[in-house]
Short mmCIF file of C-alpha atoms in Angstrom, two decimals:
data_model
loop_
_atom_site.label_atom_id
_atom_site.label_comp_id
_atom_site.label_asym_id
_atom_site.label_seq_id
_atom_site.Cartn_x
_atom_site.Cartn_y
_atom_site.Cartn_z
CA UNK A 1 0.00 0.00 0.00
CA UNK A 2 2.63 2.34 0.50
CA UNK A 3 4.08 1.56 -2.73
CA UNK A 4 0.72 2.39 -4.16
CA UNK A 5 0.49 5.80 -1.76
CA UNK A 6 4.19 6.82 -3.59
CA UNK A 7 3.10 6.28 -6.82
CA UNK A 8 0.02 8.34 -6.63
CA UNK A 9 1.46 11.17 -4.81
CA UNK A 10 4.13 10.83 -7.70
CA UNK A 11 1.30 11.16 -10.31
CA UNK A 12 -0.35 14.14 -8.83
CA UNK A 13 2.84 15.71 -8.50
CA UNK A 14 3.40 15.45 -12.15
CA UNK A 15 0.16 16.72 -12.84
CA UNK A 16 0.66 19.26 -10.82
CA UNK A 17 4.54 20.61 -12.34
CA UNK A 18 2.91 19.95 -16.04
CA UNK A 19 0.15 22.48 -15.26
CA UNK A 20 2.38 24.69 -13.44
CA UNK A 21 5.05 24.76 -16.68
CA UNK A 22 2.16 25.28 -18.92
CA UNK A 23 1.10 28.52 -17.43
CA UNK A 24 4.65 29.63 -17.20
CA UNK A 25 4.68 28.86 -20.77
CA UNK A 26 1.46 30.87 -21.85
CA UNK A 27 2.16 33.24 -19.45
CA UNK A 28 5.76 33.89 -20.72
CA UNK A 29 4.34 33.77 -24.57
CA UNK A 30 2.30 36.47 -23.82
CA UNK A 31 4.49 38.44 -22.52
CA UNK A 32 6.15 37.87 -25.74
CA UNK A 33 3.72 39.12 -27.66
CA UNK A 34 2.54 34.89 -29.06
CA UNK A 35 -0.71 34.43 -27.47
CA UNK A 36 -3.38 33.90 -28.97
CA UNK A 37 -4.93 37.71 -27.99
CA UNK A 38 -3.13 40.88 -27.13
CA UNK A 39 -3.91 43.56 -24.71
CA UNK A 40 -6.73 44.98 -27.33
CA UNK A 41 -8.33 41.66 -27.46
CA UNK A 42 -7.63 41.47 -31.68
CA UNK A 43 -6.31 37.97 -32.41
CA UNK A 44 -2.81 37.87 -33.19
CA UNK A 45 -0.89 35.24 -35.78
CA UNK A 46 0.59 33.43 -33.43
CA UNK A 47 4.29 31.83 -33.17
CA UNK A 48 5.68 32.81 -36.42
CA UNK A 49 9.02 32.27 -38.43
CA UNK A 50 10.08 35.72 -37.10
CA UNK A 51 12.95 35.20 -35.22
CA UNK A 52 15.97 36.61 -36.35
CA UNK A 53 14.62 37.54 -39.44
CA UNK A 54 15.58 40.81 -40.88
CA UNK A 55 12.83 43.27 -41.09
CA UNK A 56 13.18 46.87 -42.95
CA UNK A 57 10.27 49.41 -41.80
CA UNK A 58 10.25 52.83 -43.85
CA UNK A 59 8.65 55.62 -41.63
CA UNK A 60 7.12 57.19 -44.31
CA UNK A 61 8.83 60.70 -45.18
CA UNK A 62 11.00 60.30 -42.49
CA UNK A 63 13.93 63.08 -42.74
CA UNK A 64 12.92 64.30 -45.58
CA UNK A 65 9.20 66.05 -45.60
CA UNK A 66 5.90 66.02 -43.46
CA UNK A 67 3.80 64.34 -46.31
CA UNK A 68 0.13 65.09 -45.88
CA UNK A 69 -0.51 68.05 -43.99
CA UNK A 70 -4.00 68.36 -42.29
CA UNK A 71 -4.67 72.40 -41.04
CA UNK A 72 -7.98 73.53 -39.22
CA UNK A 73 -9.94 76.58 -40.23
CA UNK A 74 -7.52 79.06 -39.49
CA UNK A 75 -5.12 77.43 -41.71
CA UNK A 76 -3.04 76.12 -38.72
CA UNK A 77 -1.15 73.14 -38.75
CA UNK A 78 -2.99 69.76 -36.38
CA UNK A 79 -1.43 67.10 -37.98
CA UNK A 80 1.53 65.65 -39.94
CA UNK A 81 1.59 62.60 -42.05
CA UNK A 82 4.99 61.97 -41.13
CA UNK A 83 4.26 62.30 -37.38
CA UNK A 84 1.57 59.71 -37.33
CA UNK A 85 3.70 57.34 -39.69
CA UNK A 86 6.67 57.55 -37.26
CA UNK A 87 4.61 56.68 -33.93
CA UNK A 88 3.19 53.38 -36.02
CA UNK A 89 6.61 52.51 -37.56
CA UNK A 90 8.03 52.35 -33.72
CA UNK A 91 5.18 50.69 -32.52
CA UNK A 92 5.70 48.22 -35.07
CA UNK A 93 9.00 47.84 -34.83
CA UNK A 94 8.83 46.36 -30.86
CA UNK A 95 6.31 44.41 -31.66
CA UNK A 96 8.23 42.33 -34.54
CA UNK A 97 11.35 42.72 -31.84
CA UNK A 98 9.86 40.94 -29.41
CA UNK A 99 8.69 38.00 -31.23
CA UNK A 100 12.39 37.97 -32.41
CA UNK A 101 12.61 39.94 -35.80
CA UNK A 102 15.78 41.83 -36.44
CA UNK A 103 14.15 45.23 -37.24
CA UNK A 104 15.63 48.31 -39.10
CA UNK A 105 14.14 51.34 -38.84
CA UNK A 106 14.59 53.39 -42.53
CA UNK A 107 14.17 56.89 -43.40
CA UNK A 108 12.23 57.85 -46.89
CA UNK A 109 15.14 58.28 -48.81
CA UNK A 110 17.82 56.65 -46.58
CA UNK A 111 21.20 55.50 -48.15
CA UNK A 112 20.94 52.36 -46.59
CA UNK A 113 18.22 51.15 -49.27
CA UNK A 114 20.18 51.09 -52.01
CA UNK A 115 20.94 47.35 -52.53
CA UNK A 116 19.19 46.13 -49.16
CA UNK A 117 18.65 42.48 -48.72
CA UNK A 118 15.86 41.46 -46.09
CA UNK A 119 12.94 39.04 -45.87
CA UNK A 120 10.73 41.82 -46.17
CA UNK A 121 10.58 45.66 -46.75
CA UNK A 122 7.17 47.63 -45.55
CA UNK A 123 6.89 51.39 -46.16
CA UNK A 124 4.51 53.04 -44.01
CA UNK A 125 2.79 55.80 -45.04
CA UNK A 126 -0.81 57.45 -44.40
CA UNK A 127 -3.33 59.06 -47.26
CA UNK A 128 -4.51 62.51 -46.97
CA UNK A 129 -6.77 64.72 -44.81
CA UNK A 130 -10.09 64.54 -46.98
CA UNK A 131 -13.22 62.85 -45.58
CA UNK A 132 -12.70 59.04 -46.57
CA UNK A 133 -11.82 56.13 -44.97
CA UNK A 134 -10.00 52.33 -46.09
CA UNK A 135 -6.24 51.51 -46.62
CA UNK A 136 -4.26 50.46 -49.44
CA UNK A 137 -1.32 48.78 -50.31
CA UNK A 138 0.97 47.87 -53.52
CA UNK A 139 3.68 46.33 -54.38
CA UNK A 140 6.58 46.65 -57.56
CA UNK A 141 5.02 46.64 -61.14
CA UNK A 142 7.93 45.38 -62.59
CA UNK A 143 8.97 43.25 -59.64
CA UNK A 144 11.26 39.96 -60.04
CA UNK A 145 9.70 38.14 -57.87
CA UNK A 146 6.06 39.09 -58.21
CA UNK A 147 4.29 35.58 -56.69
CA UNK A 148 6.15 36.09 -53.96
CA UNK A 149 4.80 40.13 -53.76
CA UNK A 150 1.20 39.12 -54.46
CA UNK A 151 1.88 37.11 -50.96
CA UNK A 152 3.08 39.64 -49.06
CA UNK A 153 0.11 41.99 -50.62
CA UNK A 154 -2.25 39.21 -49.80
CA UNK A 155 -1.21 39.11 -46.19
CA UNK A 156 -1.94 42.67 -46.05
CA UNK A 157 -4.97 42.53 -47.43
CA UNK A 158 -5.90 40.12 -44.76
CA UNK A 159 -4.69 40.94 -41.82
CA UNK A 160 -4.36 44.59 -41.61
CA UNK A 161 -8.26 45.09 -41.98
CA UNK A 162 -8.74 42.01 -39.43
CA UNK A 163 -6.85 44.14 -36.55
CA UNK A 164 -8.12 47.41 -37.58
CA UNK A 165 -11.42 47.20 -39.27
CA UNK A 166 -10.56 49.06 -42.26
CA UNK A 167 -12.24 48.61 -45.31
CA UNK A 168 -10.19 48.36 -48.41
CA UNK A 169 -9.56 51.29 -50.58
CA UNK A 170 -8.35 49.96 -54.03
CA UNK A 171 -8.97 51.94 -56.75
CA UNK A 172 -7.13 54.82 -55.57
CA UNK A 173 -3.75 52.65 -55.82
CA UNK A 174 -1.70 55.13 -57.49
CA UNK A 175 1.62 55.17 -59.92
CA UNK A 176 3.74 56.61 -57.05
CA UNK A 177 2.93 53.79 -55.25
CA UNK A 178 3.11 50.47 -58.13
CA UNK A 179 6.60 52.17 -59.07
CA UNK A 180 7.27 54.02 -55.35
CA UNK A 181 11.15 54.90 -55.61
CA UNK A 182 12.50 52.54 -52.78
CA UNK A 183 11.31 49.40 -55.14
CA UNK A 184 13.77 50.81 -57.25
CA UNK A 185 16.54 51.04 -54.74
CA UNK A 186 16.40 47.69 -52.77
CA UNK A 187 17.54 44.11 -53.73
CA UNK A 188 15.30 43.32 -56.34
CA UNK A 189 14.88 39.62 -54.58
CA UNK A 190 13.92 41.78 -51.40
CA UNK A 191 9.83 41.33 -50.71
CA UNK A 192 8.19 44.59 -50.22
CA UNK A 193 5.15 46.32 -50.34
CA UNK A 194 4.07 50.05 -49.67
CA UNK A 195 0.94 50.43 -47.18
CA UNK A 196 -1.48 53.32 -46.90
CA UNK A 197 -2.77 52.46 -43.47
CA UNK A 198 -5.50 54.79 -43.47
CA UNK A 199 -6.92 58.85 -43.87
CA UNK A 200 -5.89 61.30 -42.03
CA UNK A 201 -9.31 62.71 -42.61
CA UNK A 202 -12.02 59.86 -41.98
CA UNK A 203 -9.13 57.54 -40.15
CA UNK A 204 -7.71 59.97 -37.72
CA UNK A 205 -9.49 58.69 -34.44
CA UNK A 206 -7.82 55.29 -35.59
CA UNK A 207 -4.26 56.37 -36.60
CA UNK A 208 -3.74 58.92 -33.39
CA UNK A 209 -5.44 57.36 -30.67
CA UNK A 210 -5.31 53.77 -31.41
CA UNK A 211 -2.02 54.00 -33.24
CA UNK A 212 -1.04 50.13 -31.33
CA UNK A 213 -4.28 48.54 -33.19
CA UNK A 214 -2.67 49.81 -36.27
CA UNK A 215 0.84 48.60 -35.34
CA UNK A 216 -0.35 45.54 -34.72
CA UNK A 217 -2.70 45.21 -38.19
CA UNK A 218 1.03 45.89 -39.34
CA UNK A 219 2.95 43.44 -37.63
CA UNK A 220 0.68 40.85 -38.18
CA UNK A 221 0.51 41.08 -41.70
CA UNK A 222 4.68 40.57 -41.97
CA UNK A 223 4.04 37.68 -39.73
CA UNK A 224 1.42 36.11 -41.84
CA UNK A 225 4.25 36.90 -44.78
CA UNK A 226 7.06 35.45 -42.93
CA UNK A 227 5.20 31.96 -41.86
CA UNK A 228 3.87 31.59 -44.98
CA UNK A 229 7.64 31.86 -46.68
CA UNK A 230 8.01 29.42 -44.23
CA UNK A 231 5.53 27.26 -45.31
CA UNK A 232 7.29 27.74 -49.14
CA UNK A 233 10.53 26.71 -47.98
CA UNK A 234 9.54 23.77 -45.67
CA UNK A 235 7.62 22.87 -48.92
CA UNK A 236 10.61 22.40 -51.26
#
């Protein structure tokens, strides 16, 4: 009987250290940023193939001009385009670094595109001040590699209006954006796309007060791109 006595108590006491490392575990993957909801209760991707991956972010018009400008009645300045582009870029940025991405932070025309090599390049930029609302995103025209493009726009397409509620805003995809300059500049085996994450006019609420619902539509559309690469590769 005592035999009996040390195996049970052995038994519950596995039971009990399983349950006990599976909470560390969940607790410790949230904490992470891979469970399966975030602070703002939006559904995230999940454990991804981020880590050390190397991520490029462009903060739209960074260091060079404020983009869209948005002015009251009086003609006075309340909001930049560039301002609200660099708060989401950061915000972006943390997220992917702490699910593991290597993240580099770009300016519009920064030096360091010319030639860059990563597993994906996002540009981040915000439409103008008028009364509309939806985002859009494009990738190169005359891109190499455009299967692998129309992936990357397809997890945008998908996951960026899941976190933000967005509706889409297609068919005001313009030249500047199919033939946007950095396509021009970067590896032309580097993935990338060009985002419009919303108006400045219709969107505001969204893009200034909930910019980490944004930065998270974001980041989990370059994790849905970088596990499904994953899924390419484990596939060949």
């Amino acid at each position: 009987m005592r035999h009996d006595a040390l195996n049970r108590a052995s038994q519950v006491f596995l039971i009990i250290l399983l349950i006990s490392t599976a909470g560390i575990a969940l607790i410790l993957a949230q904490a992470l940023g891979l469970g399966w909801s975030d602070a703002g209760g939006l559904r995230s991707p999940g454990i991804v193939a981020a880590w050390d991956r190397d991520v490029a972010l462009i903060s739209g018009h960074a260091g060079y001009d404020s983009g869209a400008v948005c002015e009251d009645a009086t003609g006075a300045v309340t909001l930049t385009e560039a301002e609200v582009n660099a708060q989401i870029a950061a915000l972006t940025a943390e997220r992917l670094r702490r699910v593991g991405a290597s993240v580099v932070m770009l300016d519009e025309y920064d030096e360091r595109l010319q030639g860059l090599r990563a597993a994906v390049l996002l540009s981040l930029h915000a439409d103008s001040c008028i009364d509309a609302s939806g985002f859009k995103a494009a990738v190169h025209r005359y891109s190499i590699i455009p299967e692998t493009n129309q992936r990357l726009l397809n997890c945008i397409n998908t996951a960026y209006p899941a976190a933000t509620g967005l509706p889409p805003h297609p068919n005001t995809v313009t030249h500047n954006m199919t033939e946007y300059h950095a396509f021009r500049r970067i590896a032309p085996t580097t993935p990338a796309a060009i985002l419009e994450m919303g108006f400045l006019g219709g969107d505001r609420a969204l893009l200034t007060e909930q910019p980490a619902r944004v930065a998270k539509g974001v980041s989990d559309a370059i994790l849905c791109f970088l596990e499904s690469e994953k899924e390419k590769s484990n596939e060949r």
